[in-house]
Amino acid sequence: MVDNRKEIQRARMWRYFLDAATEVIEEDGIDHFTIRKIANKAGFTSSTAYNYFKDLSHLKFFAAMRFMSDYLEELPTYLDKGNNTVEKWLFSWECFCKHSFAQPKIYSVIFMDNLGSIPEELLEHYYQIYQNDLIGLQDEVKDIIMEHNFAKRSALFIQPAVEEKFIEEDDIEMISDMTLLIWKGMMNTIINKRRNYSQEEAMQMTLYYVYESVMKVIKPEKRNEINVSYSKIDT
């Protein structure tokens, strides 16, 4: 009973701080994310916040997760567009690019930044406390979201394409890593303003290179079964 009360209290305190952190991001942006601002908004001291979050990057990670809700809700709709694993994977990339390039700094925190801890453990802890975030998602989506490592997620997703005779087993790891690097490269380009791409241009360019990379590993005799494509745009 005591342990149960402690867990209830911990979840309550997490929500106080995460609600405050979400408000700070909405009002000031994630660049102006400080533990003092969050603690003041939550009505506690900074030292109290550190009793529940190891450091600022962990609180930022958990707060950023909340801004993924639109992506998680829309992903099943994109998956339903595909008639095979490869099409579903490409449509899932389209959904991911749509949302990640709309909020690049949020998605950088979740998928790219150094958190000082193992992301998988942080993510598992998050969903233990906020299980309602997964309600209504297809089982295949839950499996993908719970595997934080992006390349592993991609490999997990596209693995059935081997049984469907689209891709050789040996190409799974390579194409998973390659598509991740394409997205990371464009995300770094956008965040660091190395090119003046709009959100739509960044999305279209990324999808084009992802599509071209994927098609190179699809068996020639199966390529006509992929009824989705992305074109390069002039920039």
PDB file of C-alpha atoms in Angstrom:
ATOM      1  CA  MET A   1       0.000   0.000   0.000  1.00  0.00           C
ATOM      2  CA  VAL A   2       2.840   2.393   0.878  1.00  0.00           C
ATOM      3  CA  ASP A   3       4.620   1.686  -2.400  1.00  0.00           C
ATOM      4  CA  ASN A   4       1.372   2.231  -4.285  1.00  0.00           C
ATOM      5  CA  ARG A   5       0.870   5.625  -2.631  1.00  0.00           C
ATOM      6  CA  LYS A   6       4.433   6.578  -3.509  1.00  0.00           C
ATOM      7  CA  GLU A   7       3.857   5.691  -7.148  1.00  0.00           C
ATOM      8  CA  ILE A   8       0.639   7.709  -7.217  1.00  0.00           C
ATOM      9  CA  GLN A   9       2.447  10.665  -5.679  1.00  0.00           C
ATOM     10  CA  ARG A  10       5.326  10.318  -8.134  1.00  0.00           C
ATOM     11  CA  ALA A  11       2.963  10.222 -11.115  1.00  0.00           C
ATOM     12  CA  ARG A  12       1.149  13.273  -9.760  1.00  0.00           C
ATOM     13  CA  MET A  13       4.402  15.235  -9.383  1.00  0.00           C
ATOM     14  CA  TRP A  14       5.544  14.195 -12.849  1.00  0.00           C
ATOM     15  CA  ARG A  15       2.312  15.537 -14.277  1.00  0.00           C
ATOM     16  CA  TYR A  16       2.719  18.847 -12.447  1.00  0.00           C
ATOM     17  CA  PHE A  17       6.191  19.356 -13.897  1.00  0.00           C
ATOM     18  CA  LEU A  18       5.347  18.037 -17.359  1.00  0.00           C
ATOM     19  CA  ASP A  19       2.261  20.254 -17.551  1.00  0.00           C
ATOM     20  CA  ALA A  20       4.447  23.220 -16.622  1.00  0.00           C
ATOM     21  CA  ALA A  21       7.184  22.199 -19.071  1.00  0.00           C
ATOM     22  CA  THR A  22       4.621  21.860 -21.858  1.00  0.00           C
ATOM     23  CA  GLU A  23       3.342  25.360 -21.152  1.00  0.00           C
ATOM     24  CA  VAL A  24       6.884  26.760 -21.201  1.00  0.00           C
ATOM     25  CA  ILE A  25       7.543  25.169 -24.601  1.00  0.00           C
ATOM     26  CA  GLU A  26       4.238  26.451 -25.970  1.00  0.00           C
ATOM     27  CA  GLU A  27       4.816  29.966 -24.654  1.00  0.00           C
ATOM     28  CA  ASP A  28       8.571  30.457 -25.055  1.00  0.00           C
ATOM     29  CA  GLY A  29       9.780  27.629 -27.305  1.00  0.00           C
ATOM     30  CA  ILE A  30      12.057  24.742 -26.421  1.00  0.00           C
ATOM     31  CA  ASP A  31      15.154  26.969 -26.809  1.00  0.00           C
ATOM     32  CA  HIS A  32      14.118  28.857 -23.668  1.00  0.00           C
ATOM     33  CA  PHE A  33      13.489  25.760 -21.585  1.00  0.00           C
ATOM     34  CA  THR A  34      14.908  26.203 -18.053  1.00  0.00           C
ATOM     35  CA  ILE A  35      14.321  24.267 -14.855  1.00  0.00           C
ATOM     36  CA  ARG A  36      13.660  27.504 -12.949  1.00  0.00           C
ATOM     37  CA  LYS A  37      10.870  28.563 -15.326  1.00  0.00           C
ATOM     38  CA  ILE A  38       9.275  25.152 -15.122  1.00  0.00           C
ATOM     39  CA  ALA A  39       9.540  24.843 -11.349  1.00  0.00           C
ATOM     40  CA  ASN A  40       8.085  28.325 -10.836  1.00  0.00           C
ATOM     41  CA  LYS A  41       5.159  27.570 -13.139  1.00  0.00           C
ATOM     42  CA  ALA A  42       4.538  24.274 -11.360  1.00  0.00           C
ATOM     43  CA  GLY A  43       4.675  25.970  -7.950  1.00  0.00           C
ATOM     44  CA  PHE A  44       7.764  24.161  -6.683  1.00  0.00           C
ATOM     45  CA  THR A  45      11.480  24.760  -6.326  1.00  0.00           C
ATOM     46  CA  SER A  46      14.119  23.697  -8.821  1.00  0.00           C
ATOM     47  CA  SER A  47      15.542  21.262  -6.266  1.00  0.00           C
ATOM     48  CA  THR A  48      12.148  19.543  -6.029  1.00  0.00           C
ATOM     49  CA  ALA A  49      12.151  19.062  -9.799  1.00  0.00           C
ATOM     50  CA  TYR A  50      15.522  17.331  -9.587  1.00  0.00           C
ATOM     51  CA  ASN A  51      14.013  14.831  -7.141  1.00  0.00           C
ATOM     52  CA  TYR A  52      11.890  13.529 -10.010  1.00  0.00           C
ATOM     53  CA  PHE A  53      14.022  14.170 -13.082  1.00  0.00           C
ATOM     54  CA  LYS A  54      17.719  13.326 -13.198  1.00  0.00           C
ATOM     55  CA  ASP A  55      18.580  16.429 -15.227  1.00  0.00           C
ATOM     56  CA  LEU A  56      17.056  19.043 -17.501  1.00  0.00           C
ATOM     57  CA  SER A  57      17.521  16.942 -20.650  1.00  0.00           C
ATOM     58  CA  HIS A  58      15.290  14.209 -19.199  1.00  0.00           C
ATOM     59  CA  LEU A  59      12.489  16.646 -18.389  1.00  0.00           C
ATOM     60  CA  LYS A  60      12.869  18.161 -21.859  1.00  0.00           C
ATOM     61  CA  PHE A  61      12.681  14.679 -23.425  1.00  0.00           C
ATOM     62  CA  PHE A  62       9.486  13.769 -21.591  1.00  0.00           C
ATOM     63  CA  ALA A  63       7.882  17.137 -22.338  1.00  0.00           C
ATOM     64  CA  ALA A  64       8.815  16.850 -26.018  1.00  0.00           C
ATOM     65  CA  MET A  65       7.118  13.440 -26.150  1.00  0.00           C
ATOM     66  CA  ARG A  66       3.812  15.188 -25.565  1.00  0.00           C
ATOM     67  CA  PHE A  67       4.206  17.063 -28.829  1.00  0.00           C
ATOM     68  CA  MET A  68       4.271  13.754 -30.735  1.00  0.00           C
ATOM     69  CA  SER A  69       0.594  13.065 -30.089  1.00  0.00           C
ATOM     70  CA  ASP A  70      -0.545  14.370 -33.495  1.00  0.00           C
ATOM     71  CA  TYR A  71       1.994  12.142 -35.236  1.00  0.00           C
ATOM     72  CA  LEU A  72       1.011   9.061 -33.229  1.00  0.00           C
ATOM     73  CA  GLU A  73      -2.670   9.676 -33.878  1.00  0.00           C
ATOM     74  CA  GLU A  74      -2.191  10.142 -37.619  1.00  0.00           C
ATOM     75  CA  LEU A  75       0.305   7.316 -38.196  1.00  0.00           C
ATOM     76  CA  PRO A  76      -2.288   4.488 -38.360  1.00  0.00           C
ATOM     77  CA  THR A  77      -4.140   6.405 -41.088  1.00  0.00           C
ATOM     78  CA  TYR A  78      -0.955   6.603 -43.155  1.00  0.00           C
ATOM     79  CA  LEU A  79      -0.212   2.919 -42.576  1.00  0.00           C
ATOM     80  CA  ASP A  80      -3.661   1.998 -43.851  1.00  0.00           C
ATOM     81  CA  LYS A  81      -2.822   3.575 -47.218  1.00  0.00           C
ATOM     82  CA  GLY A  82      -0.240   0.888 -47.959  1.00  0.00           C
ATOM     83  CA  ASN A  83      -1.054  -2.438 -49.580  1.00  0.00           C
ATOM     84  CA  ASN A  84       2.227  -4.095 -48.604  1.00  0.00           C
ATOM     85  CA  THR A  85       5.030  -3.591 -46.091  1.00  0.00           C
ATOM     86  CA  VAL A  86       7.150  -1.398 -48.366  1.00  0.00           C
ATOM     87  CA  GLU A  87       4.261   0.926 -49.162  1.00  0.00           C
ATOM     88  CA  LYS A  88       3.315   1.119 -45.481  1.00  0.00           C
ATOM     89  CA  TRP A  89       6.922   1.940 -44.618  1.00  0.00           C
ATOM     90  CA  LEU A  90       7.090   4.724 -47.197  1.00  0.00           C
ATOM     91  CA  PHE A  91       3.781   6.163 -46.001  1.00  0.00           C
ATOM     92  CA  SER A  92       5.013   5.983 -42.397  1.00  0.00           C
ATOM     93  CA  TRP A  93       8.057   8.000 -43.498  1.00  0.00           C
ATOM     94  CA  GLU A  94       5.725  10.548 -45.086  1.00  0.00           C
ATOM     95  CA  CYS A  95       3.811  10.908 -41.820  1.00  0.00           C
ATOM     96  CA  PHE A  96       7.015  11.153 -39.802  1.00  0.00           C
ATOM     97  CA  CYS A  97       8.534  13.777 -42.098  1.00  0.00           C
ATOM     98  CA  LYS A  98       5.327  15.805 -42.107  1.00  0.00           C
ATOM     99  CA  HIS A  99       5.350  16.113 -38.321  1.00  0.00           C
ATOM    100  CA  SER A 100       9.081  16.182 -37.630  1.00  0.00           C
ATOM    101  CA  PHE A 101       9.823  19.011 -40.063  1.00  0.00           C
ATOM    102  CA  ALA A 102       6.888  20.957 -38.648  1.00  0.00           C
ATOM    103  CA  GLN A 103       8.582  20.789 -35.220  1.00  0.00           C
ATOM    104  CA  PRO A 104      12.272  20.091 -35.922  1.00  0.00           C
ATOM    105  CA  LYS A 105      13.626  21.077 -32.516  1.00  0.00           C
ATOM    106  CA  ILE A 106      11.071  18.924 -30.714  1.00  0.00           C
ATOM    107  CA  TYR A 107      11.933  15.859 -32.792  1.00  0.00           C
ATOM    108  CA  SER A 108      15.646  16.570 -32.459  1.00  0.00           C
ATOM    109  CA  VAL A 109      15.298  16.371 -28.675  1.00  0.00           C
ATOM    110  CA  ILE A 110      13.537  13.014 -28.937  1.00  0.00           C
ATOM    111  CA  PHE A 111      15.572  11.323 -31.652  1.00  0.00           C
ATOM    112  CA  MET A 112      18.924  13.095 -31.930  1.00  0.00           C
ATOM    113  CA  ASP A 113      20.024  14.929 -28.791  1.00  0.00           C
ATOM    114  CA  ASN A 114      22.389  13.495 -26.175  1.00  0.00           C
ATOM    115  CA  LEU A 115      20.211  12.686 -23.160  1.00  0.00           C
ATOM    116  CA  GLY A 116      22.953  11.400 -20.905  1.00  0.00           C
ATOM    117  CA  SER A 117      20.980   8.169 -20.450  1.00  0.00           C
ATOM    118  CA  ILE A 118      19.664   5.289 -22.502  1.00  0.00           C
ATOM    119  CA  PRO A 119      16.644   6.637 -24.436  1.00  0.00           C
ATOM    120  CA  GLU A 120      14.891   3.252 -24.401  1.00  0.00           C
ATOM    121  CA  GLU A 121      14.790   3.292 -20.586  1.00  0.00           C
ATOM    122  CA  LEU A 122      13.461   6.858 -20.508  1.00  0.00           C
ATOM    123  CA  LEU A 123      10.790   6.060 -23.060  1.00  0.00           C
ATOM    124  CA  GLU A 124       9.700   2.890 -21.278  1.00  0.00           C
ATOM    125  CA  HIS A 125       9.415   4.842 -18.026  1.00  0.00           C
ATOM    126  CA  TYR A 126       7.339   7.513 -19.760  1.00  0.00           C
ATOM    127  CA  TYR A 127       4.810   5.000 -21.061  1.00  0.00           C
ATOM    128  CA  GLN A 128       4.624   3.202 -17.727  1.00  0.00           C
ATOM    129  CA  ILE A 129       3.320   6.419 -16.207  1.00  0.00           C
ATOM    130  CA  TYR A 130       1.325   7.728 -19.173  1.00  0.00           C
ATOM    131  CA  GLN A 131      -0.125   4.535 -20.604  1.00  0.00           C
ATOM    132  CA  ASN A 132      -3.166   6.413 -21.934  1.00  0.00           C
ATOM    133  CA  ASP A 133      -0.927   7.873 -24.648  1.00  0.00           C
ATOM    134  CA  LEU A 134      -0.982   4.468 -26.345  1.00  0.00           C
ATOM    135  CA  ILE A 135      -4.721   3.863 -26.195  1.00  0.00           C
ATOM    136  CA  GLY A 136      -6.215   3.347 -29.639  1.00  0.00           C
ATOM    137  CA  LEU A 137      -2.945   2.652 -31.457  1.00  0.00           C
ATOM    138  CA  GLN A 138      -2.528  -0.489 -33.524  1.00  0.00           C
ATOM    139  CA  ASP A 139      -0.280  -3.139 -31.992  1.00  0.00           C
ATOM    140  CA  GLU A 140       2.277  -2.717 -34.795  1.00  0.00           C
ATOM    141  CA  VAL A 141       2.491   1.003 -34.014  1.00  0.00           C
ATOM    142  CA  LYS A 142       2.979   0.343 -30.290  1.00  0.00           C
ATOM    143  CA  ASP A 143       5.874  -2.012 -31.054  1.00  0.00           C
ATOM    144  CA  ILE A 144       7.548   0.576 -33.265  1.00  0.00           C
ATOM    145  CA  ILE A 145       7.110   3.489 -30.860  1.00  0.00           C
ATOM    146  CA  MET A 146       8.388   1.485 -27.891  1.00  0.00           C
ATOM    147  CA  GLU A 147      11.625   0.711 -29.746  1.00  0.00           C
ATOM    148  CA  HIS A 148      13.264   4.130 -29.475  1.00  0.00           C
ATOM    149  CA  ASN A 149      16.337   3.380 -31.545  1.00  0.00           C
ATOM    150  CA  PHE A 150      15.279   4.715 -34.923  1.00  0.00           C
ATOM    151  CA  ALA A 151      17.199   2.272 -37.085  1.00  0.00           C
ATOM    152  CA  LYS A 152      15.958  -0.690 -35.045  1.00  0.00           C
ATOM    153  CA  ARG A 153      12.416   0.609 -35.381  1.00  0.00           C
ATOM    154  CA  SER A 154      12.791   0.811 -39.140  1.00  0.00           C
ATOM    155  CA  ALA A 155      14.255  -2.682 -39.324  1.00  0.00           C
ATOM    156  CA  LEU A 156      11.429  -4.020 -37.158  1.00  0.00           C
ATOM    157  CA  PHE A 157       8.864  -2.358 -39.394  1.00  0.00           C
ATOM    158  CA  ILE A 158      10.248  -3.464 -42.750  1.00  0.00           C
ATOM    159  CA  GLN A 159      11.217  -7.007 -41.751  1.00  0.00           C
ATOM    160  CA  PRO A 160       7.986  -8.529 -43.180  1.00  0.00           C
ATOM    161  CA  ALA A 161       9.070  -7.257 -46.609  1.00  0.00           C
ATOM    162  CA  VAL A 162      11.580 -10.133 -46.620  1.00  0.00           C
ATOM    163  CA  GLU A 163       8.764 -12.697 -46.336  1.00  0.00           C
ATOM    164  CA  GLU A 164       6.846 -10.757 -48.995  1.00  0.00           C
ATOM    165  CA  LYS A 165       9.856 -11.210 -51.331  1.00  0.00           C
ATOM    166  CA  PHE A 166      10.464  -7.475 -51.770  1.00  0.00           C
ATOM    167  CA  ILE A 167      13.834  -7.209 -50.002  1.00  0.00           C
ATOM    168  CA  GLU A 168      16.694  -9.533 -49.140  1.00  0.00           C
ATOM    169  CA  GLU A 169      17.381 -10.105 -45.459  1.00  0.00           C
ATOM    170  CA  ASP A 170      20.916  -8.750 -45.833  1.00  0.00           C
ATOM    171  CA  ASP A 171      19.563  -5.380 -46.996  1.00  0.00           C
ATOM    172  CA  ILE A 172      17.334  -4.699 -43.981  1.00  0.00           C
ATOM    173  CA  GLU A 173      19.966  -3.229 -41.690  1.00  0.00           C
ATOM    174  CA  MET A 174      21.578  -1.211 -44.469  1.00  0.00           C
ATOM    175  CA  ILE A 175      18.368   0.434 -45.710  1.00  0.00           C
ATOM    176  CA  SER A 176      17.218   1.124 -42.142  1.00  0.00           C
ATOM    177  CA  ASP A 177      20.482   2.916 -41.355  1.00  0.00           C
ATOM    178  CA  MET A 178      20.606   4.733 -44.684  1.00  0.00           C
ATOM    179  CA  THR A 179      17.109   6.182 -44.447  1.00  0.00           C
ATOM    180  CA  LEU A 180      17.776   7.296 -40.885  1.00  0.00           C
ATOM    181  CA  LEU A 181      20.933   9.102 -41.992  1.00  0.00           C
ATOM    182  CA  ILE A 182      19.010  10.839 -44.778  1.00  0.00           C
ATOM    183  CA  TRP A 183      16.459  12.172 -42.290  1.00  0.00           C
ATOM    184  CA  LYS A 184      19.122  13.174 -39.756  1.00  0.00           C
ATOM    185  CA  GLY A 185      21.112  14.964 -42.438  1.00  0.00           C
ATOM    186  CA  MET A 186      18.108  17.022 -43.522  1.00  0.00           C
ATOM    187  CA  MET A 187      17.105  17.679 -39.906  1.00  0.00           C
ATOM    188  CA  ASN A 188      20.593  19.018 -39.125  1.00  0.00           C
ATOM    189  CA  THR A 189      20.454  21.134 -42.263  1.00  0.00           C
ATOM    190  CA  ILE A 190      17.138  22.685 -41.215  1.00  0.00           C
ATOM    191  CA  ILE A 191      18.027  23.252 -37.562  1.00  0.00           C
ATOM    192  CA  ASN A 192      21.416  24.783 -38.392  1.00  0.00           C
ATOM    193  CA  LYS A 193      19.950  26.823 -41.289  1.00  0.00           C
ATOM    194  CA  ARG A 194      22.563  25.580 -43.751  1.00  0.00           C
ATOM    195  CA  ARG A 195      19.987  25.771 -46.542  1.00  0.00           C
ATOM    196  CA  ASN A 196      16.869  27.872 -46.796  1.00  0.00           C
ATOM    197  CA  TYR A 197      14.433  24.985 -47.180  1.00  0.00           C
ATOM    198  CA  SER A 198      10.781  25.425 -46.315  1.00  0.00           C
ATOM    199  CA  GLN A 199       9.063  22.722 -44.272  1.00  0.00           C
ATOM    200  CA  GLU A 200       7.469  21.345 -47.435  1.00  0.00           C
ATOM    201  CA  GLU A 201      10.759  21.368 -49.360  1.00  0.00           C
ATOM    202  CA  ALA A 202      12.586  19.569 -46.545  1.00  0.00           C
ATOM    203  CA  MET A 203       9.857  16.964 -46.411  1.00  0.00           C
ATOM    204  CA  GLN A 204       9.759  16.386 -50.165  1.00  0.00           C
ATOM    205  CA  MET A 205      13.531  16.187 -50.538  1.00  0.00           C
ATOM    206  CA  THR A 206      13.819  13.713 -47.670  1.00  0.00           C
ATOM    207  CA  LEU A 207      11.013  11.531 -49.002  1.00  0.00           C
ATOM    208  CA  TYR A 208      12.577  11.543 -52.466  1.00  0.00           C
ATOM    209  CA  TYR A 209      15.942  10.299 -51.198  1.00  0.00           C
ATOM    210  CA  VAL A 210      14.296   7.781 -48.873  1.00  0.00           C
ATOM    211  CA  TYR A 211      12.195   6.476 -51.768  1.00  0.00           C
ATOM    212  CA  GLU A 212      15.172   6.243 -54.146  1.00  0.00           C
ATOM    213  CA  SER A 213      17.236   4.412 -51.519  1.00  0.00           C
ATOM    214  CA  VAL A 214      14.454   1.955 -50.805  1.00  0.00           C
ATOM    215  CA  MET A 215      13.750   1.227 -54.469  1.00  0.00           C
ATOM    216  CA  LYS A 216      17.396   0.333 -55.060  1.00  0.00           C
ATOM    217  CA  VAL A 217      17.064  -2.652 -52.717  1.00  0.00           C
ATOM    218  CA  ILE A 218      13.645  -3.778 -53.948  1.00  0.00           C
ATOM    219  CA  LYS A 219      13.919  -6.824 -56.191  1.00  0.00           C
ATOM    220  CA  PRO A 220      13.456  -5.707 -59.841  1.00  0.00           C
ATOM    221  CA  GLU A 221      10.595  -8.101 -60.466  1.00  0.00           C
ATOM    222  CA  LYS A 222       8.679  -6.647 -57.476  1.00  0.00           C
ATOM    223  CA  ARG A 223       9.138  -2.930 -58.148  1.00  0.00           C
ATOM    224  CA  ASN A 224       5.926  -2.627 -60.137  1.00  0.00           C
ATOM    225  CA  GLU A 225       4.020  -3.618 -56.984  1.00  0.00           C
ATOM    226  CA  ILE A 226       5.097  -0.409 -55.248  1.00  0.00           C
ATOM    227  CA  ASN A 227       2.392   2.093 -56.153  1.00  0.00           C
ATOM    228  CA  VAL A 228       3.766   5.089 -54.308  1.00  0.00           C
ATOM    229  CA  SER A 229       6.574   7.409 -55.348  1.00  0.00           C
ATOM    230  CA  TYR A 230       8.125  10.768 -54.497  1.00  0.00           C
ATOM    231  CA  SER A 231       9.722  13.190 -56.947  1.00  0.00           C
ATOM    232  CA  LYS A 232      12.694  15.486 -56.474  1.00  0.00           C
ATOM    233  CA  ILE A 233      11.820  19.168 -56.375  1.00  0.00           C
ATOM    234  CA  ASP A 234      13.829  22.085 -57.718  1.00  0.00           C
ATOM    235  CA  THR A 235      15.269  24.241 -54.936  1.00  0.00           C
TER     236      THR A 235
END
